[in-house]
Amino acid sequence: MKKNNLYIYIDQPFANQQMEMVFPKKFKNPKFNLKFLSTQNISFTKDEIRNYYKSTPSNEIPKNVIYLNSQNEFENYVKKIKSEDLVFLRERSINEIKFNNFDLKLFKKYKIKTIWFDYDPWFKSNLSKSTFLNTLRHIRVATRKLILSMKKYDYEPNYYVGFGTETKKNFIKMGFKKTKYLDCPSIWIKSSKKKPRIKNFIVYVDENLFFSRDQFLFDKKMKKISNVNTFLKDINLFFNILEKKYKTKVIISCSKKYTYDKNYFEGRKIIYGKTLDLISRSKAVVGHSSDALFQAIYSNKPTILLKHKTFNVKKNFFVNFKSINLFDKYANYLEDYLKNKKKINISINKKYYKSILTKYFISKKFKLKNFYENFSKQILQ
């Protein structure tokens, strides 16, 4: 039987790891072939794209992608998509930021069947821990929503993919008349049929000391850390304290998106591309604001989220928001631990974790707790 196409659409540069979170190499569907469709060349310059990929390992740079270089070229391609095919909107970050809906207008014009992917959870504020900061957060989000409503384009996808109970509630409020909701486990967590074997180590979720690739696309002037040497000195001292206090080792977990030219963590073991597995098997997790930390909720792991005075203000705000709203605990400055102003706390609020998991990551009904199996099963129905 001839298969139809499932187009994975994205409007910005990406790495294989980013796409494999949704569609891993073992993803197979008897009804659809996967094809990857990108409009990165419409929204970004060659220099921006080159800088994004310049430190990316070659095996992480995607191949077999259909690149469309202008809106006319995009339209000519879209109008040839068959009525039996589906377009999965993996990410349209830059188009949303610029309120540019040329892609949605063309999908609507040619009656393309699309799947909206609500992949980025917005957590309700934990006001019991921080009223002031979360009020600022609400003002920021409300302002963004107001601007979006003024520039809103009337578009209704055929399917809407979401995670957890809160996303479904928000979907119902949208009032779509024909869109089918697909309730799936989150792409941000990794489950296993076998219970992971807990080992005696603490994992540090690294976020790249020197740069974020996305800054070359969205915030070129951003500097992640004002003084890398100061931060490295402090973080390694903190690891020494942890290892002595808990009689264990700290393992450094890094993304596959980059590789360090040397070991900056005093010889500690560095592992690339295994962060979710390491979180699942660890006794505790140290980090800042990486989305990989979501795994700690699913795996019931204690977390220590760290701010630092060499981080910019925005970064420290994000660390604090994540710690308060996701883990129900305050994020402290790393320097305060070193000066004994703050005590290390690896307790967890299991009831809070369970609530967050159900609201934003996995509905209670799921037995198969990974995204691609549930998604594949539902689009075959």
Tab-separated table of C-alpha atoms in Angstrom:
chain	number	residue	atom	x	y	z
A	1	MET	CA	0.000	0.000	0.000
A	2	LYS	CA	1.328	3.412	-0.970
A	3	LYS	CA	1.929	5.663	2.015
A	4	ASN	CA	0.885	9.287	2.366
A	5	ASN	CA	3.285	11.964	3.629
A	6	LEU	CA	3.558	13.438	7.116
A	7	TYR	CA	5.431	16.720	6.639
A	8	ILE	CA	7.289	18.025	9.690
A	9	TYR	CA	7.299	21.810	9.295
A	10	ILE	CA	9.697	24.156	11.107
A	11	ASP	CA	10.523	27.817	10.482
A	12	GLN	CA	14.014	28.009	12.011
A	13	PRO	CA	17.322	26.112	12.072
A	14	PHE	CA	17.308	22.974	14.189
A	15	ALA	CA	19.483	20.020	15.189
A	16	ASN	CA	18.726	16.310	14.970
A	17	GLN	CA	18.380	16.036	18.748
A	18	GLN	CA	15.606	18.641	18.709
A	19	MET	CA	13.630	16.733	16.093
A	20	GLU	CA	14.287	13.295	17.600
A	21	MET	CA	12.544	14.405	20.793
A	22	VAL	CA	9.350	14.235	18.732
A	23	PHE	CA	10.141	11.699	16.044
A	24	PRO	CA	12.993	9.403	17.085
A	25	LYS	CA	14.826	7.306	14.524
A	26	LYS	CA	12.758	4.275	15.502
A	27	PHE	CA	9.499	6.119	14.720
A	28	LYS	CA	7.544	4.131	12.133
A	29	ASN	CA	4.008	4.574	10.934
A	30	PRO	CA	2.380	2.210	8.426
A	31	LYS	CA	0.289	5.036	7.029
A	32	PHE	CA	2.813	7.874	6.597
A	33	ASN	CA	6.320	8.633	5.382
A	34	LEU	CA	8.120	11.434	7.220
A	35	LYS	CA	9.372	14.456	5.254
A	36	PHE	CA	11.018	17.518	6.788
A	37	LEU	CA	10.073	20.959	5.507
A	38	SER	CA	11.922	24.143	6.532
A	39	THR	CA	11.424	27.866	5.861
A	40	GLN	CA	14.539	28.930	7.781
A	41	ASN	CA	15.980	30.624	4.681
A	42	ILE	CA	12.954	32.923	4.473
A	43	SER	CA	13.306	34.261	8.011
A	44	PHE	CA	17.063	34.210	8.645
A	45	THR	CA	20.174	35.356	6.813
A	46	LYS	CA	22.932	33.005	5.683
A	47	ASP	CA	25.241	34.429	8.357
A	48	GLU	CA	22.685	33.823	11.123
A	49	ILE	CA	22.204	30.233	10.020
A	50	ARG	CA	25.963	29.684	9.642
A	51	ASN	CA	26.626	31.024	13.160
A	52	TYR	CA	23.859	28.838	14.567
A	53	TYR	CA	25.517	25.698	13.220
A	54	LYS	CA	29.193	26.674	13.533
A	55	SER	CA	29.839	24.744	16.770
A	56	THR	CA	27.328	21.964	16.141
A	57	PRO	CA	28.808	18.464	15.639
A	58	SER	CA	28.367	17.341	12.023
A	59	ASN	CA	26.217	14.364	13.007
A	60	GLU	CA	23.727	16.760	14.638
A	61	ILE	CA	23.243	18.898	11.519
A	62	PRO	CA	20.059	17.655	9.773
A	63	LYS	CA	20.148	16.141	6.306
A	64	ASN	CA	17.340	15.282	3.876
A	65	VAL	CA	15.439	18.479	4.639
A	66	ILE	CA	13.403	20.318	2.001
A	67	TYR	CA	14.455	23.984	2.251
A	68	LEU	CA	12.172	26.618	0.748
A	69	ASN	CA	13.870	29.940	0.090
A	70	SER	CA	11.036	32.386	-0.578
A	71	GLN	CA	7.332	32.747	0.071
A	72	ASN	CA	6.631	32.115	-3.621
A	73	GLU	CA	8.683	28.928	-3.516
A	74	PHE	CA	6.871	27.914	-0.348
A	75	GLU	CA	3.472	28.490	-1.950
A	76	ASN	CA	4.417	26.498	-5.061
A	77	TYR	CA	5.401	23.592	-2.831
A	78	VAL	CA	2.389	23.783	-0.510
A	79	LYS	CA	-0.163	23.734	-3.292
A	80	LYS	CA	1.217	20.373	-4.462
A	81	ILE	CA	0.668	18.703	-1.073
A	82	LYS	CA	-2.020	16.045	-1.416
A	83	SER	CA	-5.311	16.148	0.453
A	84	GLU	CA	-4.418	12.829	2.167
A	85	ASP	CA	-1.144	14.242	3.522
A	86	LEU	CA	-0.661	15.931	6.902
A	87	VAL	CA	1.571	18.832	7.949
A	88	PHE	CA	2.821	18.711	11.550
A	89	LEU	CA	3.669	22.243	12.740
A	90	ARG	CA	6.729	21.338	14.821
A	91	GLU	CA	7.730	24.923	15.480
A	92	ARG	CA	6.927	28.378	14.122
A	93	SER	CA	8.779	30.481	16.687
A	94	ILE	CA	10.070	33.266	14.445
A	95	ASN	CA	6.761	33.633	12.612
A	96	GLU	CA	4.930	33.993	15.925
A	97	ILE	CA	7.468	36.504	17.259
A	98	LYS	CA	7.112	38.628	14.098
A	99	PHE	CA	3.341	38.053	13.838
A	100	ASN	CA	3.988	36.658	10.371
A	101	ASN	CA	1.301	34.228	9.243
A	102	PHE	CA	2.191	33.708	5.591
A	103	ASP	CA	2.541	29.981	6.250
A	104	LEU	CA	-0.857	29.616	7.952
A	105	LYS	CA	-2.544	31.671	5.228
A	106	LEU	CA	-1.183	29.338	2.554
A	107	PHE	CA	-2.130	26.199	4.487
A	108	LYS	CA	-5.645	27.617	4.758
A	109	LYS	CA	-5.778	28.748	1.125
A	110	TYR	CA	-4.893	25.291	-0.194
A	111	LYS	CA	-6.906	23.423	2.450
A	112	ILE	CA	-3.875	21.599	3.837
A	113	LYS	CA	-4.542	19.302	6.784
A	114	THR	CA	-2.405	20.520	9.657
A	115	ILE	CA	-1.502	19.403	13.180
A	116	TRP	CA	-0.889	22.183	15.705
A	117	PHE	CA	1.763	21.255	18.279
A	118	ASP	CA	1.431	22.943	21.680
A	119	TYR	CA	4.806	21.755	22.939
A	120	ASP	CA	5.848	24.500	25.367
A	121	PRO	CA	3.915	24.385	28.685
A	122	TRP	CA	3.161	27.627	30.525
A	123	PHE	CA	3.015	26.840	34.221
A	124	LYS	CA	0.554	28.605	36.481
A	125	SER	CA	2.250	30.748	39.076
A	126	ASN	CA	3.057	29.339	42.498
A	127	LEU	CA	1.948	32.453	44.390
A	128	SER	CA	2.595	30.843	47.767
A	129	LYS	CA	6.323	31.078	47.045
A	130	SER	CA	6.570	34.410	45.190
A	131	THR	CA	3.780	36.912	44.679
A	132	PHE	CA	5.840	39.831	43.359
A	133	LEU	CA	7.925	37.999	40.761
A	134	ASN	CA	4.976	36.001	39.506
A	135	THR	CA	2.891	39.182	39.228
A	136	LEU	CA	5.581	40.598	36.928
A	137	ARG	CA	5.481	37.341	35.003
A	138	HIS	CA	1.695	37.621	34.576
A	139	ILE	CA	1.953	41.232	33.364
A	140	ARG	CA	4.522	40.176	30.758
A	141	VAL	CA	2.380	37.282	29.523
A	142	ALA	CA	-0.849	39.335	29.551
A	143	THR	CA	0.837	42.033	27.453
A	144	ARG	CA	2.008	39.427	24.958
A	145	LYS	CA	-1.473	37.875	24.760
A	146	LEU	CA	-3.053	41.280	24.168
A	147	ILE	CA	-0.691	41.995	21.271
A	148	LEU	CA	-1.341	38.515	19.846
A	149	SER	CA	-5.107	39.005	20.061
A	150	MET	CA	-4.820	42.273	18.120
A	151	LYS	CA	-2.824	40.552	15.371
A	152	LYS	CA	-4.590	37.215	15.545
A	153	TYR	CA	-5.107	35.316	12.309
A	154	ASP	CA	-8.271	33.235	12.044
A	155	TYR	CA	-6.858	29.743	11.606
A	156	GLU	CA	-8.196	26.384	12.715
A	157	PRO	CA	-5.980	23.297	12.387
A	158	ASN	CA	-7.380	19.810	11.784
A	159	TYR	CA	-5.647	18.434	14.885
A	160	TYR	CA	-4.300	19.986	18.063
A	161	VAL	CA	-1.653	18.111	20.067
A	162	GLY	CA	-1.274	18.905	23.746
A	163	PHE	CA	0.052	17.480	27.011
A	164	GLY	CA	-1.689	17.205	30.381
A	165	THR	CA	-5.000	18.497	31.694
A	166	GLU	CA	-4.258	22.241	31.565
A	167	THR	CA	-3.527	22.277	27.828
A	168	LYS	CA	-6.813	20.535	27.131
A	169	LYS	CA	-8.669	23.135	29.207
A	170	ASN	CA	-7.007	25.903	27.201
A	171	PHE	CA	-7.876	24.128	23.958
A	172	ILE	CA	-11.563	23.998	24.924
A	173	LYS	CA	-11.501	27.753	25.626
A	174	MET	CA	-10.287	28.392	22.055
A	175	GLY	CA	-13.669	27.325	20.743
A	176	PHE	CA	-12.489	25.435	17.670
A	177	LYS	CA	-15.425	23.774	15.907
A	178	LYS	CA	-13.763	21.143	13.730
A	179	THR	CA	-10.370	20.561	15.341
A	180	LYS	CA	-9.718	17.178	16.941
A	181	TYR	CA	-7.708	17.231	20.168
A	182	LEU	CA	-4.896	14.663	20.481
A	183	ASP	CA	-3.928	14.143	24.109
A	184	CYS	CA	-0.350	12.831	24.238
A	185	PRO	CA	2.424	12.409	26.812
A	186	SER	CA	4.914	15.261	26.737
A	187	ILE	CA	8.008	15.210	24.529
A	188	TRP	CA	9.934	16.673	27.478
A	189	ILE	CA	9.946	13.453	29.481
A	190	LYS	CA	11.271	9.978	28.820
A	191	SER	CA	9.664	6.936	30.347
A	192	SER	CA	10.766	3.331	30.519
A	193	LYS	CA	8.807	0.135	31.049
A	194	LYS	CA	11.542	-0.934	33.447
A	195	LYS	CA	12.090	1.091	36.584
A	196	PRO	CA	15.481	2.827	36.264
A	197	ARG	CA	18.207	1.561	38.518
A	198	ILE	CA	19.146	4.432	40.845
A	199	LYS	CA	22.883	4.957	41.149
A	200	ASN	CA	24.965	6.913	43.595
A	201	PHE	CA	25.645	10.089	41.653
A	202	ILE	CA	24.326	13.638	41.332
A	203	VAL	CA	23.829	14.957	37.813
A	204	TYR	CA	24.573	18.523	36.750
A	205	VAL	CA	22.538	19.626	33.719
A	206	ASP	CA	24.962	21.831	31.817
A	207	GLU	CA	23.681	24.609	29.536
A	208	ASN	CA	26.887	25.438	27.620
A	209	LEU	CA	29.233	27.873	29.297
A	210	PHE	CA	29.949	30.082	26.320
A	211	PHE	CA	26.874	30.595	24.162
A	212	SER	CA	23.394	29.486	23.232
A	213	ARG	CA	22.861	28.715	19.551
A	214	ASP	CA	19.482	30.431	19.627
A	215	GLN	CA	21.120	33.740	20.514
A	216	PHE	CA	22.446	33.944	16.947
A	217	LEU	CA	18.840	33.883	15.754
A	218	PHE	CA	16.944	35.838	18.406
A	219	ASP	CA	19.298	37.784	20.687
A	220	LYS	CA	22.735	38.426	19.188
A	221	LYS	CA	23.829	40.816	21.953
A	222	MET	CA	23.146	38.358	24.751
A	223	LYS	CA	26.056	37.235	26.909
A	224	LYS	CA	25.261	34.114	28.917
A	225	ILE	CA	27.917	34.539	31.599
A	226	SER	CA	29.788	37.798	32.199
A	227	ASN	CA	32.808	36.037	33.724
A	228	VAL	CA	33.137	32.346	32.834
A	229	ASN	CA	36.232	31.804	34.991
A	230	THR	CA	34.468	33.098	38.117
A	231	PHE	CA	31.454	30.903	37.450
A	232	LEU	CA	33.614	27.816	36.824
A	233	LYS	CA	35.562	28.371	40.026
A	234	ASP	CA	32.318	28.647	42.011
A	235	ILE	CA	30.467	25.744	40.406
A	236	ASN	CA	33.403	23.400	40.918
A	237	LEU	CA	33.678	24.459	44.566
A	238	PHE	CA	29.963	23.727	44.935
A	239	PHE	CA	30.437	20.282	43.389
A	240	ASN	CA	33.196	19.624	45.941
A	241	ILE	CA	30.756	20.474	48.741
A	242	LEU	CA	28.051	18.203	47.303
A	243	GLU	CA	30.428	15.284	46.832
A	244	LYS	CA	31.723	15.556	50.379
A	245	LYS	CA	28.285	16.057	51.962
A	246	TYR	CA	26.530	13.210	50.129
A	247	LYS	CA	29.549	10.912	49.635
A	248	THR	CA	28.994	10.700	45.901
A	249	LYS	CA	30.260	11.994	42.564
A	250	VAL	CA	28.865	14.716	40.332
A	251	ILE	CA	28.460	13.795	36.653
A	252	ILE	CA	28.268	16.574	34.058
A	253	SER	CA	25.485	16.020	31.534
A	254	CYS	CA	25.734	17.973	28.275
A	255	SER	CA	23.614	18.270	25.177
A	256	LYS	CA	24.707	16.710	21.890
A	257	LYS	CA	24.333	20.168	20.326
A	258	TYR	CA	27.957	21.039	21.169
A	259	THR	CA	31.157	19.538	22.566
A	260	TYR	CA	33.666	21.237	24.865
A	261	ASP	CA	37.264	21.566	23.679
A	262	LYS	CA	38.447	20.460	27.130
A	263	ASN	CA	37.134	19.424	30.538
A	264	TYR	CA	36.235	22.589	32.481
A	265	PHE	CA	34.890	20.697	35.502
A	266	GLU	CA	38.107	19.556	37.213
A	267	GLY	CA	38.173	16.193	35.491
A	268	ARG	CA	34.610	15.162	36.367
A	269	LYS	CA	32.960	12.763	33.957
A	270	ILE	CA	31.169	14.480	31.058
A	271	ILE	CA	28.434	12.603	29.189
A	272	TYR	CA	26.792	13.963	26.027
A	273	GLY	CA	23.232	13.340	24.862
A	274	LYS	CA	22.008	11.234	27.815
A	275	THR	CA	20.542	13.899	30.115
A	276	LEU	CA	17.068	12.415	30.609
A	277	ASP	CA	18.497	8.965	31.344
A	278	LEU	CA	21.014	10.396	33.796
A	279	ILE	CA	18.311	12.377	35.615
A	280	SER	CA	16.207	9.207	35.905
A	281	ARG	CA	19.080	7.238	37.444
A	282	SER	CA	20.551	9.949	39.674
A	283	LYS	CA	19.962	10.626	43.360
A	284	ALA	CA	19.615	14.401	42.803
A	285	VAL	CA	19.774	17.002	40.021
A	286	VAL	CA	21.608	20.330	39.851
A	287	GLY	CA	20.866	22.842	37.107
A	288	HIS	CA	19.697	26.307	36.144
A	289	SER	CA	16.798	26.659	33.702
A	290	SER	CA	17.168	23.906	31.093
A	291	ASP	CA	13.935	22.310	29.870
A	292	ALA	CA	15.616	18.931	30.420
A	293	LEU	CA	14.886	19.516	34.119
A	294	PHE	CA	11.251	18.601	33.428
A	295	GLN	CA	12.404	14.987	33.611
A	296	ALA	CA	13.062	15.443	37.338
A	297	ILE	CA	9.296	15.883	37.876
A	298	TYR	CA	8.496	12.579	36.170
A	299	SER	CA	11.356	10.781	37.938
A	300	ASN	CA	10.656	12.316	41.375
A	301	LYS	CA	14.162	13.717	41.796
A	302	PRO	CA	15.293	16.412	44.235
A	303	THR	CA	16.550	19.487	42.420
A	304	ILE	CA	18.866	22.370	43.226
A	305	LEU	CA	18.459	25.228	40.746
A	306	LEU	CA	21.235	27.793	40.912
A	307	LYS	CA	21.425	31.473	40.137
A	308	HIS	CA	24.795	33.202	39.831
A	309	LYS	CA	25.909	36.819	39.902
A	310	THR	CA	27.678	36.437	36.569
A	311	PHE	CA	24.358	35.511	34.891
A	312	ASN	CA	22.353	38.345	33.368
A	313	VAL	CA	19.194	39.523	35.139
A	314	LYS	CA	16.888	37.788	32.677
A	315	LYS	CA	18.636	34.442	33.165
A	316	ASN	CA	18.381	34.627	36.960
A	317	PHE	CA	14.682	35.484	36.695
A	318	PHE	CA	14.097	32.390	34.555
A	319	VAL	CA	16.000	30.189	37.012
A	320	ASN	CA	13.862	31.513	39.854
A	321	PHE	CA	10.576	31.105	37.959
A	322	LYS	CA	11.385	27.528	37.056
A	323	SER	CA	12.421	26.564	40.570
A	324	ILE	CA	9.370	28.148	42.232
A	325	ASN	CA	6.671	27.205	39.735
A	326	LEU	CA	7.943	23.779	38.716
A	327	PHE	CA	9.619	22.422	41.858
A	328	ASP	CA	7.980	24.455	44.644
A	329	LYS	CA	11.274	25.684	46.074
A	330	TYR	CA	13.369	28.835	45.898
A	331	ALA	CA	16.428	29.141	43.679
A	332	ASN	CA	19.412	30.551	45.542
A	333	TYR	CA	22.590	32.196	44.415
A	334	LEU	CA	25.470	29.766	44.115
A	335	GLU	CA	27.650	32.246	45.991
A	336	ASP	CA	25.340	32.030	49.034
A	337	TYR	CA	25.948	28.284	49.337
A	338	LEU	CA	29.698	28.851	49.218
A	339	LYS	CA	29.462	31.461	51.974
A	340	ASN	CA	27.186	29.248	54.108
A	341	LYS	CA	24.379	31.807	53.872
A	342	LYS	CA	22.107	29.090	52.494
A	343	LYS	CA	21.859	25.409	53.360
A	344	ILE	CA	21.614	22.746	50.646
A	345	ASN	CA	18.098	21.321	50.491
A	346	ILE	CA	17.323	18.151	48.531
A	347	SER	CA	13.818	17.591	49.856
A	348	ILE	CA	10.901	17.313	47.421
A	349	ASN	CA	7.179	18.025	47.600
A	350	LYS	CA	5.837	14.795	46.066
A	351	LYS	CA	2.236	16.009	46.087
A	352	TYR	CA	3.247	19.161	44.175
A	353	TYR	CA	5.329	17.113	41.699
A	354	LYS	CA	2.386	14.808	41.026
A	355	SER	CA	0.070	17.749	40.388
A	356	ILE	CA	2.529	19.389	37.962
A	357	LEU	CA	3.051	16.088	36.125
A	358	THR	CA	-0.677	15.569	35.520
A	359	LYS	CA	-1.420	19.190	34.635
A	360	TYR	CA	1.383	19.783	32.144
A	361	PHE	CA	3.008	16.521	31.064
A	362	ILE	CA	0.964	13.303	31.215
A	363	SER	CA	-2.761	12.742	31.607
A	364	LYS	CA	-3.587	9.900	33.989
A	365	LYS	CA	-5.049	7.681	31.262
A	366	PHE	CA	-1.758	6.811	29.577
A	367	LYS	CA	-0.118	3.421	29.790
A	368	LEU	CA	2.339	4.032	26.960
A	369	LYS	CA	4.155	7.031	28.406
A	370	ASN	CA	6.008	8.399	25.431
A	371	PHE	CA	4.944	10.843	22.773
A	372	TYR	CA	5.649	9.149	19.458
A	373	GLU	CA	3.839	5.860	20.202
A	374	ASN	CA	0.672	7.606	21.340
A	375	PHE	CA	0.758	10.161	18.529
A	376	SER	CA	1.313	7.470	15.892
A	377	LYS	CA	-1.545	5.406	17.293
A	378	GLN	CA	-3.974	8.348	17.244
A	379	ILE	CA	-3.333	9.548	13.691
A	380	LEU	CA	-3.992	6.012	12.463
A	381	GLN	CA	-7.515	6.054	13.907
